[in-house]
mmCIF file of C-alpha atoms and ligand atoms in Angstrom:
data_model
loop_
_atom_site.group_PDB
_atom_site.id
_atom_site.type_symbol
_atom_site.label_atom_id
_atom_site.label_comp_id
_atom_site.label_asym_id
_atom_site.label_seq_id
_atom_site.Cartn_x
_atom_site.Cartn_y
_atom_site.Cartn_z
ATOM 1 C CA UNK A 1 -85.812 -88.772 -35.789
ATOM 2 C CA UNK A 2 -83.155 -86.387 -34.890
ATOM 3 C CA UNK A 3 -80.575 -86.094 -37.837
ATOM 4 C CA UNK A 4 -77.302 -85.543 -38.025
ATOM 5 C CA UNK A 5 -74.942 -82.915 -40.088
ATOM 6 C CA UNK A 6 -72.487 -85.015 -42.351
ATOM 7 C CA UNK A 7 -71.729 -82.949 -45.626
ATOM 8 C CA UNK A 8 -70.595 -79.312 -46.099
ATOM 9 C CA UNK A 9 -70.772 -77.558 -49.074
ATOM 10 C CA UNK A 10 -67.569 -75.104 -49.325
ATOM 11 C CA UNK A 11 -68.940 -72.341 -52.596
ATOM 12 C CA UNK A 12 -65.618 -71.161 -53.976
ATOM 13 C CA UNK A 13 -66.555 -70.475 -57.636
ATOM 14 C CA UNK A 14 -66.675 -66.703 -56.540
ATOM 15 C CA UNK A 15 -64.439 -64.280 -59.165
ATOM 16 C CA UNK A 16 -62.462 -62.625 -55.817
ATOM 17 C CA UNK A 17 -62.403 -59.372 -57.755
ATOM 18 C CA UNK A 18 -61.537 -57.690 -54.530
ATOM 19 C CA UNK A 19 -57.977 -59.322 -54.766
ATOM 20 C CA UNK A 20 -57.347 -58.471 -58.507
ATOM 21 C CA UNK A 21 -54.316 -58.679 -59.481
ATOM 22 C CA UNK A 22 -54.008 -61.565 -57.785
ATOM 23 C CA UNK A 23 -56.490 -63.380 -58.379
ATOM 24 C CA UNK A 24 -55.913 -63.657 -61.693
ATOM 25 C CA UNK A 25 -54.128 -66.439 -61.264
ATOM 26 C CA UNK A 26 -54.385 -67.725 -57.409
ATOM 27 C CA UNK A 27 -58.147 -68.817 -55.908
ATOM 28 C CA UNK A 28 -58.406 -66.146 -52.629
ATOM 29 C CA UNK A 29 -59.194 -69.693 -51.070
ATOM 30 C CA UNK A 30 -55.560 -70.865 -51.643
ATOM 31 C CA UNK A 31 -53.901 -67.206 -50.085
ATOM 32 C CA UNK A 32 -52.578 -68.330 -46.872
ATOM 33 C CA UNK A 33 -52.954 -66.833 -43.446
ATOM 34 C CA UNK A 34 -49.465 -67.309 -42.344
ATOM 35 C CA UNK A 35 -48.647 -70.800 -43.451
ATOM 36 C CA UNK A 36 -51.666 -72.448 -44.153
ATOM 37 C CA UNK A 37 -54.111 -71.423 -46.735
ATOM 38 C CA UNK A 38 -57.880 -70.249 -46.387
ATOM 39 C CA UNK A 39 -59.373 -73.628 -47.173
ATOM 40 C CA UNK A 40 -57.110 -75.465 -44.760
ATOM 41 C CA UNK A 41 -59.064 -73.331 -41.812
ATOM 42 C CA UNK A 42 -62.561 -73.933 -43.463
ATOM 43 C CA UNK A 43 -61.305 -78.101 -43.614
ATOM 44 C CA UNK A 44 -60.112 -78.198 -40.215
ATOM 45 C CA UNK A 45 -63.641 -76.717 -38.645
ATOM 46 C CA UNK A 46 -65.824 -78.537 -40.856
ATOM 47 C CA UNK A 47 -64.193 -82.097 -39.393
ATOM 48 C CA UNK A 48 -64.027 -80.792 -35.724
ATOM 49 C CA UNK A 49 -67.749 -80.495 -36.095
ATOM 50 C CA UNK A 50 -68.078 -83.848 -37.702
ATOM 51 C CA UNK A 51 -68.360 -83.325 -40.980
ATOM 52 C CA UNK A 52 -67.486 -86.735 -42.981
ATOM 53 C CA UNK A 53 -67.995 -85.344 -47.126
ATOM 54 C CA UNK A 54 -66.521 -81.968 -48.502
ATOM 55 C CA UNK A 55 -68.313 -80.672 -51.218
ATOM 56 C CA UNK A 56 -66.204 -77.619 -53.055
ATOM 57 C CA UNK A 57 -68.365 -75.626 -55.726
ATOM 58 C CA UNK A 58 -65.521 -74.800 -57.952
ATOM 59 C CA UNK A 59 -65.612 -72.840 -61.219
ATOM 60 C CA UNK A 60 -62.317 -72.187 -64.041
ATOM 61 C CA UNK A 61 -59.026 -71.459 -62.783
ATOM 62 C CA UNK A 62 -59.456 -73.180 -59.177
ATOM 63 C CA UNK A 63 -56.932 -76.053 -60.049
ATOM 64 C CA UNK A 64 -54.660 -75.044 -57.986
ATOM 65 C CA UNK A 65 -57.431 -75.562 -55.061
ATOM 66 C CA UNK A 66 -58.116 -79.126 -56.073
ATOM 67 C CA UNK A 67 -54.060 -79.736 -56.581
ATOM 68 C CA UNK A 68 -54.057 -79.047 -52.948
ATOM 69 C CA UNK A 69 -56.128 -81.531 -51.528
ATOM 70 C CA UNK A 70 -53.554 -84.174 -53.242
ATOM 71 C CA UNK A 71 -51.287 -86.399 -51.362
ATOM 72 C CA UNK A 72 -47.659 -85.466 -51.938
ATOM 73 C CA UNK A 73 -45.681 -88.703 -51.989
ATOM 74 C CA UNK A 74 -42.560 -86.872 -53.760
ATOM 75 C CA UNK A 75 -42.622 -84.109 -51.117
ATOM 76 C CA UNK A 76 -43.377 -86.810 -47.946
ATOM 77 C CA UNK A 77 -40.546 -88.721 -49.338
ATOM 78 C CA UNK A 78 -38.168 -86.091 -49.235
ATOM 79 C CA UNK A 79 -38.694 -85.118 -45.972
ATOM 80 C CA UNK A 80 -38.616 -88.558 -44.432
ATOM 81 C CA UNK A 81 -34.808 -89.113 -45.772
ATOM 82 C CA UNK A 82 -34.192 -85.988 -44.146
ATOM 83 C CA UNK A 83 -35.498 -86.309 -41.337
ATOM 84 C CA UNK A 84 -37.615 -83.718 -41.111
ATOM 85 C CA UNK A 85 -40.275 -85.475 -39.482
ATOM 86 C CA UNK A 86 -41.968 -82.422 -37.849
ATOM 87 C CA UNK A 87 -42.887 -80.761 -41.377
ATOM 88 C CA UNK A 88 -43.758 -84.082 -42.281
ATOM 89 C CA UNK A 89 -46.452 -84.401 -39.870
ATOM 90 C CA UNK A 90 -47.656 -80.822 -40.371
ATOM 91 C CA UNK A 91 -47.963 -82.208 -44.228
ATOM 92 C CA UNK A 92 -49.815 -85.430 -43.319
ATOM 93 C CA UNK A 93 -52.344 -83.338 -41.075
ATOM 94 C CA UNK A 94 -53.493 -81.901 -44.693
ATOM 95 C CA UNK A 95 -54.328 -85.107 -46.249
ATOM 96 C CA UNK A 96 -58.116 -86.055 -46.949
ATOM 97 C CA UNK A 97 -58.994 -89.442 -47.686
ATOM 98 C CA UNK A 98 -59.957 -91.105 -51.212
ATOM 99 C CA UNK A 99 -63.135 -89.825 -52.182
ATOM 100 C CA UNK A 100 -63.776 -87.635 -48.946
ATOM 101 C CA UNK A 101 -63.501 -84.727 -51.172
ATOM 102 C CA UNK A 102 -66.046 -83.962 -54.016
ATOM 103 C CA UNK A 103 -65.511 -81.168 -57.049
ATOM 104 C CA UNK A 104 -68.180 -79.766 -58.553
ATOM 105 C CA UNK A 105 -68.232 -77.059 -61.266
ATOM 106 C CA UNK A 106 -70.450 -73.861 -61.351
ATOM 107 C CA UNK A 107 -70.561 -73.139 -64.876
ATOM 108 C CA UNK A 108 -71.135 -69.260 -64.586
ATOM 109 C CA UNK A 109 -71.058 -67.338 -61.233
ATOM 110 C CA UNK A 110 -74.532 -66.829 -60.975
ATOM 111 C CA UNK A 111 -74.431 -66.096 -56.849
ATOM 112 C CA UNK A 112 -73.823 -67.871 -53.820
ATOM 113 C CA UNK A 113 -77.328 -69.452 -53.610
ATOM 114 C CA UNK A 114 -76.689 -70.644 -57.023
ATOM 115 C CA UNK A 115 -73.262 -72.416 -56.057
ATOM 116 C CA UNK A 116 -74.592 -74.407 -53.033
ATOM 117 C CA UNK A 117 -77.934 -75.469 -55.706
ATOM 118 C CA UNK A 118 -74.702 -77.101 -58.361
ATOM 119 C CA UNK A 119 -74.488 -79.361 -55.087
ATOM 120 C CA UNK A 120 -77.850 -80.408 -54.732
ATOM 121 C CA UNK A 121 -77.313 -84.375 -56.194
ATOM 122 C CA UNK A 122 -74.350 -85.063 -53.631
ATOM 123 C CA UNK A 123 -76.735 -83.362 -50.761
ATOM 124 C CA UNK A 124 -79.926 -85.928 -51.266
ATOM 125 C CA UNK A 125 -82.101 -85.643 -48.492
ATOM 126 C CA UNK A 126 -80.432 -84.525 -45.601
ATOM 127 C CA UNK A 127 -79.597 -81.352 -43.895
ATOM 128 C CA UNK A 128 -76.450 -80.049 -44.622
ATOM 129 C CA UNK A 129 -73.682 -76.960 -43.929
ATOM 130 C CA UNK A 130 -72.241 -73.859 -45.904
ATOM 131 C CA UNK A 131 -69.010 -72.971 -45.147
ATOM 132 C CA UNK A 132 -67.353 -70.126 -46.957
ATOM 133 C CA UNK A 133 -63.455 -70.084 -46.606
ATOM 134 C CA UNK A 134 -62.846 -66.497 -46.909
ATOM 135 C CA UNK A 135 -64.923 -66.021 -43.184
ATOM 136 C CA UNK A 136 -62.150 -67.307 -40.886
ATOM 137 C CA UNK A 137 -63.497 -67.483 -37.010
ATOM 138 C CA UNK A 138 -61.023 -67.705 -34.593
ATOM 139 C CA UNK A 139 -63.012 -69.626 -31.840
ATOM 140 C CA UNK A 140 -62.170 -71.982 -28.670
ATOM 141 C CA UNK A 141 -64.594 -74.196 -29.907
ATOM 142 C CA UNK A 142 -64.752 -74.388 -33.740
ATOM 143 C CA UNK A 143 -68.175 -72.499 -34.708
ATOM 144 C CA UNK A 144 -69.544 -74.638 -37.118
ATOM 145 C CA UNK A 145 -69.431 -77.110 -34.268
ATOM 146 C CA UNK A 146 -71.488 -75.175 -32.116
ATOM 147 C CA UNK A 147 -74.060 -74.799 -34.619
ATOM 148 C CA UNK A 148 -74.098 -78.363 -35.314
ATOM 149 C CA UNK A 149 -74.796 -78.595 -31.550
ATOM 150 C CA UNK A 150 -77.624 -76.084 -31.406
ATOM 151 C CA UNK A 151 -79.402 -77.818 -34.997
ATOM 152 C CA UNK A 152 -79.141 -81.262 -32.592
ATOM 153 C CA UNK A 153 -81.568 -79.126 -30.856
ATOM 154 C CA UNK A 154 -83.158 -77.336 -32.542
ATOM 155 C CA UNK A 155 -83.496 -79.537 -36.441
ATOM 156 C CA UNK A 156 -84.206 -75.922 -37.947
ATOM 157 C CA UNK A 157 -82.103 -74.000 -40.290
ATOM 158 C CA UNK A 158 -79.180 -72.238 -38.600
ATOM 159 C CA UNK A 159 -77.214 -69.300 -39.970
ATOM 160 C CA UNK A 160 -74.175 -67.165 -38.147
ATOM 161 C CA UNK A 161 -75.140 -64.461 -37.165
ATOM 162 C CA UNK A 162 -73.024 -61.094 -35.810
ATOM 163 C CA UNK A 163 -74.036 -57.660 -34.766
ATOM 164 C CA UNK A 164 -72.836 -54.675 -37.468
ATOM 165 C CA UNK A 165 -72.930 -51.378 -37.116
ATOM 166 C CA UNK A 166 -75.912 -50.147 -38.135
ATOM 167 C CA UNK A 167 -73.736 -48.379 -42.021
ATOM 168 C CA UNK A 168 -72.252 -51.598 -42.258
ATOM 169 C CA UNK A 169 -75.673 -53.792 -42.600
ATOM 170 C CA UNK A 170 -76.166 -53.020 -46.240
ATOM 171 C CA UNK A 171 -73.181 -55.153 -47.401
ATOM 172 C CA UNK A 172 -75.051 -58.455 -45.399
ATOM 173 C CA UNK A 173 -77.843 -60.574 -45.284
ATOM 174 C CA UNK A 174 -79.572 -59.069 -42.036
ATOM 175 C CA UNK A 175 -82.386 -60.771 -40.259
ATOM 176 C CA UNK A 176 -85.580 -59.837 -39.081
ATOM 177 C CA UNK A 177 -85.925 -61.275 -35.466
ATOM 178 C CA UNK A 178 -88.882 -62.589 -34.006
ATOM 179 C CA UNK A 179 -87.776 -63.496 -30.749
ATOM 180 C CA UNK A 180 -83.970 -62.849 -29.409
ATOM 181 C CA UNK A 181 -83.206 -65.857 -26.850
ATOM 182 C CA UNK A 182 -80.040 -64.703 -26.201
ATOM 183 C CA UNK A 183 -77.278 -66.824 -28.457
ATOM 184 C CA UNK A 184 -80.378 -68.524 -30.437
ATOM 185 C CA UNK A 185 -82.704 -66.194 -32.138
ATOM 186 C CA UNK A 186 -86.270 -66.842 -34.160
ATOM 187 C CA UNK A 187 -86.873 -64.983 -37.319
ATOM 188 C CA UNK A 188 -89.600 -63.650 -39.335
ATOM 189 C CA UNK A 189 -87.578 -62.501 -42.448
ATOM 190 C CA UNK A 190 -84.398 -62.094 -43.604
ATOM 191 C CA UNK A 191 -83.377 -59.371 -46.417
ATOM 192 C CA UNK A 192 -80.095 -59.602 -48.484
ATOM 193 C CA UNK A 193 -78.242 -56.612 -48.752
ATOM 194 C CA UNK A 194 -80.513 -53.972 -47.311
ATOM 195 C CA UNK A 195 -81.047 -50.751 -48.687
ATOM 196 C CA UNK A 196 -79.454 -47.913 -45.968
ATOM 197 C CA UNK A 197 -81.155 -47.126 -42.871
ATOM 198 C CA UNK A 198 -83.866 -50.373 -43.761
ATOM 199 C CA UNK A 199 -81.801 -52.955 -42.178
ATOM 200 C CA UNK A 200 -84.715 -54.954 -39.745
ATOM 201 C CA UNK A 201 -82.357 -55.285 -37.223
ATOM 202 C CA UNK A 202 -78.315 -55.446 -37.151
ATOM 203 C CA UNK A 203 -77.346 -59.041 -36.879
ATOM 204 C CA UNK A 204 -76.267 -60.176 -40.029
ATOM 205 C CA UNK A 205 -75.561 -63.081 -41.631
ATOM 206 C CA UNK A 206 -71.773 -64.452 -41.820
ATOM 207 C CA UNK A 207 -70.599 -67.530 -43.644
ATOM 208 C CA UNK A 208 -71.645 -70.435 -41.720
ATOM 209 C CA UNK A 209 -75.094 -72.075 -42.453
ATOM 210 C CA UNK A 210 -76.789 -74.940 -41.483
ATOM 211 C CA UNK A 211 -79.787 -76.073 -44.245
ATOM 212 C CA UNK A 212 -82.227 -78.343 -44.332
ATOM 213 C CA UNK A 213 -83.104 -79.507 -48.006
ATOM 214 C CA UNK A 214 -85.615 -77.428 -48.268
ATOM 215 C CA UNK A 215 -83.583 -74.772 -49.427
ATOM 216 C CA UNK A 216 -82.890 -76.747 -52.288
ATOM 217 C CA UNK A 217 -86.148 -76.979 -52.967
ATOM 218 C CA UNK A 218 -86.073 -73.002 -52.877
ATOM 219 C CA UNK A 219 -82.869 -73.364 -54.878
ATOM 220 C CA UNK A 220 -84.410 -75.117 -57.984
ATOM 221 C CA UNK A 221 -86.556 -71.889 -58.465
ATOM 222 C CA UNK A 222 -83.334 -69.833 -59.369
ATOM 223 C CA UNK A 223 -85.049 -66.813 -58.211
ATOM 224 C CA UNK A 224 -82.702 -63.879 -59.119
ATOM 225 C CA UNK A 225 -81.927 -61.544 -56.269
ATOM 226 C CA UNK A 226 -79.702 -58.558 -55.662
ATOM 227 C CA UNK A 227 -77.099 -57.765 -58.012
ATOM 228 C CA UNK A 228 -79.075 -60.057 -60.263
ATOM 229 C CA UNK A 229 -77.168 -62.995 -58.294
ATOM 230 C CA UNK A 230 -79.484 -65.908 -56.973
ATOM 231 C CA UNK A 231 -79.090 -65.564 -53.779
ATOM 232 C CA UNK A 232 -78.981 -68.202 -50.837
ATOM 233 C CA UNK A 233 -80.289 -65.706 -48.488
ATOM 234 C CA UNK A 234 -83.361 -65.198 -50.165
ATOM 235 C CA UNK A 235 -84.049 -69.408 -50.459
ATOM 236 C CA UNK A 236 -83.465 -69.690 -47.033
ATOM 237 C CA UNK A 237 -86.346 -66.600 -46.662
ATOM 238 C CA UNK A 238 -88.559 -68.540 -49.102
ATOM 239 C CA UNK A 239 -88.419 -72.029 -47.337
ATOM 240 C CA UNK A 240 -89.388 -69.370 -44.089
ATOM 241 C CA UNK A 241 -91.976 -68.518 -45.704
ATOM 242 C CA UNK A 242 -93.127 -72.214 -46.479
ATOM 243 C CA UNK A 243 -92.828 -73.131 -43.282
ATOM 244 C CA UNK A 244 -89.309 -73.959 -42.094
ATOM 245 C CA UNK A 245 -87.606 -72.756 -38.910
ATOM 246 C CA UNK A 246 -84.478 -70.057 -39.885
ATOM 247 C CA UNK A 247 -82.835 -69.279 -36.069
ATOM 248 C CA UNK A 248 -79.493 -67.130 -36.188
ATOM 249 C CA UNK A 249 -76.973 -68.080 -33.875
ATOM 250 C CA UNK A 250 -74.574 -65.429 -32.306
ATOM 251 C CA UNK A 251 -71.428 -67.793 -32.169
ATOM 252 C CA UNK A 252 -68.168 -67.143 -29.834
ATOM 253 C CA UNK A 253 -65.296 -66.202 -31.657
ATOM 254 C CA UNK A 254 -63.542 -63.286 -33.925
ATOM 255 C CA UNK A 255 -65.090 -63.481 -37.605
ATOM 256 C CA UNK A 256 -62.242 -61.798 -40.393
ATOM 257 C CA UNK A 257 -63.336 -61.118 -43.553
ATOM 258 C CA UNK A 258 -61.167 -62.510 -45.575
ATOM 259 C CA UNK A 259 -62.637 -61.530 -48.610
ATOM 260 C CA UNK A 260 -61.754 -58.315 -48.051
ATOM 261 C CA UNK A 261 -58.053 -56.550 -48.100
ATOM 262 C CA UNK A 262 -58.799 -55.270 -44.583
ATOM 263 C CA UNK A 263 -59.737 -58.116 -42.944
ATOM 264 C CA UNK A 264 -57.589 -60.282 -44.829
ATOM 265 C CA UNK A 265 -54.210 -58.137 -43.435
ATOM 266 C CA UNK A 266 -55.851 -58.036 -40.065
ATOM 267 C CA UNK A 267 -56.509 -61.818 -39.603
ATOM 268 C CA UNK A 268 -52.550 -62.602 -40.752
ATOM 269 C CA UNK A 269 -51.766 -59.878 -38.035
ATOM 270 C CA UNK A 270 -53.989 -61.917 -35.181
ATOM 271 C CA UNK A 271 -52.939 -65.417 -36.738
ATOM 272 C CA UNK A 272 -49.159 -64.621 -36.381
ATOM 273 C CA UNK A 273 -49.484 -63.379 -32.701
ATOM 274 C CA UNK A 274 -51.245 -66.227 -31.814
ATOM 275 C CA UNK A 275 -48.094 -68.163 -33.109
ATOM 276 C CA UNK A 276 -45.357 -68.762 -30.274
ATOM 277 C CA UNK A 277 -42.452 -69.061 -33.043
ATOM 278 C CA UNK A 278 -43.650 -65.307 -34.706
ATOM 279 C CA UNK A 279 -45.321 -63.970 -31.658
ATOM 280 C CA UNK A 280 -42.022 -61.775 -30.284
ATOM 281 C CA UNK A 281 -40.724 -60.672 -33.964
ATOM 282 C CA UNK A 282 -44.153 -59.245 -34.939
ATOM 283 C CA UNK A 283 -44.751 -57.539 -31.870
ATOM 284 C CA UNK A 284 -41.440 -56.141 -31.764
ATOM 285 C CA UNK A 285 -41.844 -54.796 -35.328
ATOM 286 C CA UNK A 286 -45.653 -53.325 -35.017
ATOM 287 C CA UNK A 287 -44.661 -51.444 -31.966
ATOM 288 C CA UNK A 288 -41.387 -50.116 -34.278
ATOM 289 C CA UNK A 289 -44.581 -49.379 -36.983
ATOM 290 C CA UNK A 290 -46.828 -47.556 -34.043
ATOM 291 C CA UNK A 291 -43.794 -45.393 -32.600
ATOM 292 C CA UNK A 292 -42.297 -44.018 -35.896
ATOM 293 C CA UNK A 293 -46.687 -43.240 -36.825
ATOM 294 C CA UNK A 294 -46.963 -41.782 -33.946
ATOM 295 C CA UNK A 295 -43.893 -39.752 -34.535
ATOM 296 C CA UNK A 296 -44.774 -38.816 -37.540
ATOM 297 C CA UNK A 297 -47.705 -37.231 -36.571
HETATM 298 P P1 UTP B 301 -68.010 -63.508 -52.678
HETATM 299 O O1 UTP B 301 -69.423 -62.298 -52.693
HETATM 300 O O2 UTP B 301 -67.371 -62.716 -51.659
HETATM 301 O O3 UTP B 301 -67.648 -63.141 -54.365
HETATM 302 O O4 UTP B 301 -68.429 -64.448 -52.474
HETATM 303 P P2 UTP B 301 -66.120 -63.245 -54.591
HETATM 304 O O5 UTP B 301 -66.951 -63.561 -56.385
HETATM 305 O O6 UTP B 301 -65.550 -64.513 -54.331
HETATM 306 O O7 UTP B 301 -65.648 -61.856 -54.385
HETATM 307 P P3 UTP B 301 -65.169 -60.667 -54.753
HETATM 308 O O8 UTP B 301 -66.397 -59.649 -54.239
HETATM 309 O O9 UTP B 301 -65.582 -60.796 -56.001
HETATM 310 O O10 UTP B 301 -64.011 -60.162 -54.365
HETATM 311 C C1 UTP B 301 -68.928 -65.222 -50.980
HETATM 312 C C2 UTP B 301 -68.773 -66.927 -51.678
HETATM 313 O O11 UTP B 301 -69.578 -67.231 -52.459
HETATM 314 C C3 UTP B 301 -68.827 -68.351 -53.607
HETATM 315 C C4 UTP B 301 -67.603 -67.482 -53.520
HETATM 316 O O12 UTP B 301 -66.608 -67.761 -53.885
HETATM 317 C C5 UTP B 301 -67.366 -67.016 -52.185
HETATM 318 O O13 UTP B 301 -66.813 -68.420 -51.027
HETATM 319 N N1 UTP B 301 -69.434 -67.865 -54.852
HETATM 320 C C6 UTP B 301 -69.859 -66.579 -55.306
HETATM 321 C C7 UTP B 301 -69.738 -68.716 -55.612
HETATM 322 O O14 UTP B 301 -69.292 -69.488 -55.287
HETATM 323 N N2 UTP B 301 -70.597 -68.621 -56.692
HETATM 324 C C8 UTP B 301 -70.829 -67.348 -56.923
HETATM 325 O O15 UTP B 301 -71.081 -67.460 -58.529
HETATM 326 C C9 UTP B 301 -71.086 -66.521 -55.999
#
């Protein structure tokens, strides 16, 4: 019987050190692209892919994230009273139903694989999605929905993959390609953060996955990998060694690495330029900046 993906894990327990000092008190996932926190984009993308249960793996200092998903009855009442129906609609569009969201704690930041493993009891014996909210993907059809469709065909593990320049591969998990079928590639290996010059391909894994429970079984072994962390890539590769299929999926869309400052700023500009209410002003400002920069050269 073909299995459906209805649960997603959002691992958000990392320290977010690249955004210190902001992340001393603001979880990275609450930082905004224009006026929506990163995590809202992740939720919207998962919902569009048919996800019904949203499982957050959090840590100390992430309470702002949990608060964000609470309803805000007082604020709603005030907006209603003031007749601000547009703002009210925006607010309501972020409501989560009771019981839809679960929060689990990762006691120590032992790696992405370990964070996913923390959710094992809520996943049970079903395929599940993993969404890293700091990878933002602008796409006509949301990336996870593209992957769920592919999973309906393959029923094997699927990782989102994109081409990266050779000198950037060492920052990612990289696919060892068995057969390249275009949008989908089958794999004969996955290497987390390969040493310079040793990447098996230019196809890097980014933060969207659809995985089978076999990966959780591998995570049970708690094998430490690169950086002493329990790596999700390693567990996926171990499941593959154990006979599971692992596919790379070339998604359609533009990915922004909002875990890095440069990526976050690029996303901010791109998302603001896509907004009717902001485009003209921002465009004028960017032109000024470019002209001033050129004049100074
Ligand atoms: P990153 O590698 O981006 O780490 O984690 P980070 O801690 O978020 O940020 P930096 O590198 O210190 O700036 C990738 C994803 O895995 C989660 C993070 O929250 C992020 O969504 N993660 C990582 C955990 O949930 N637990 C961990 O132990 C490590």
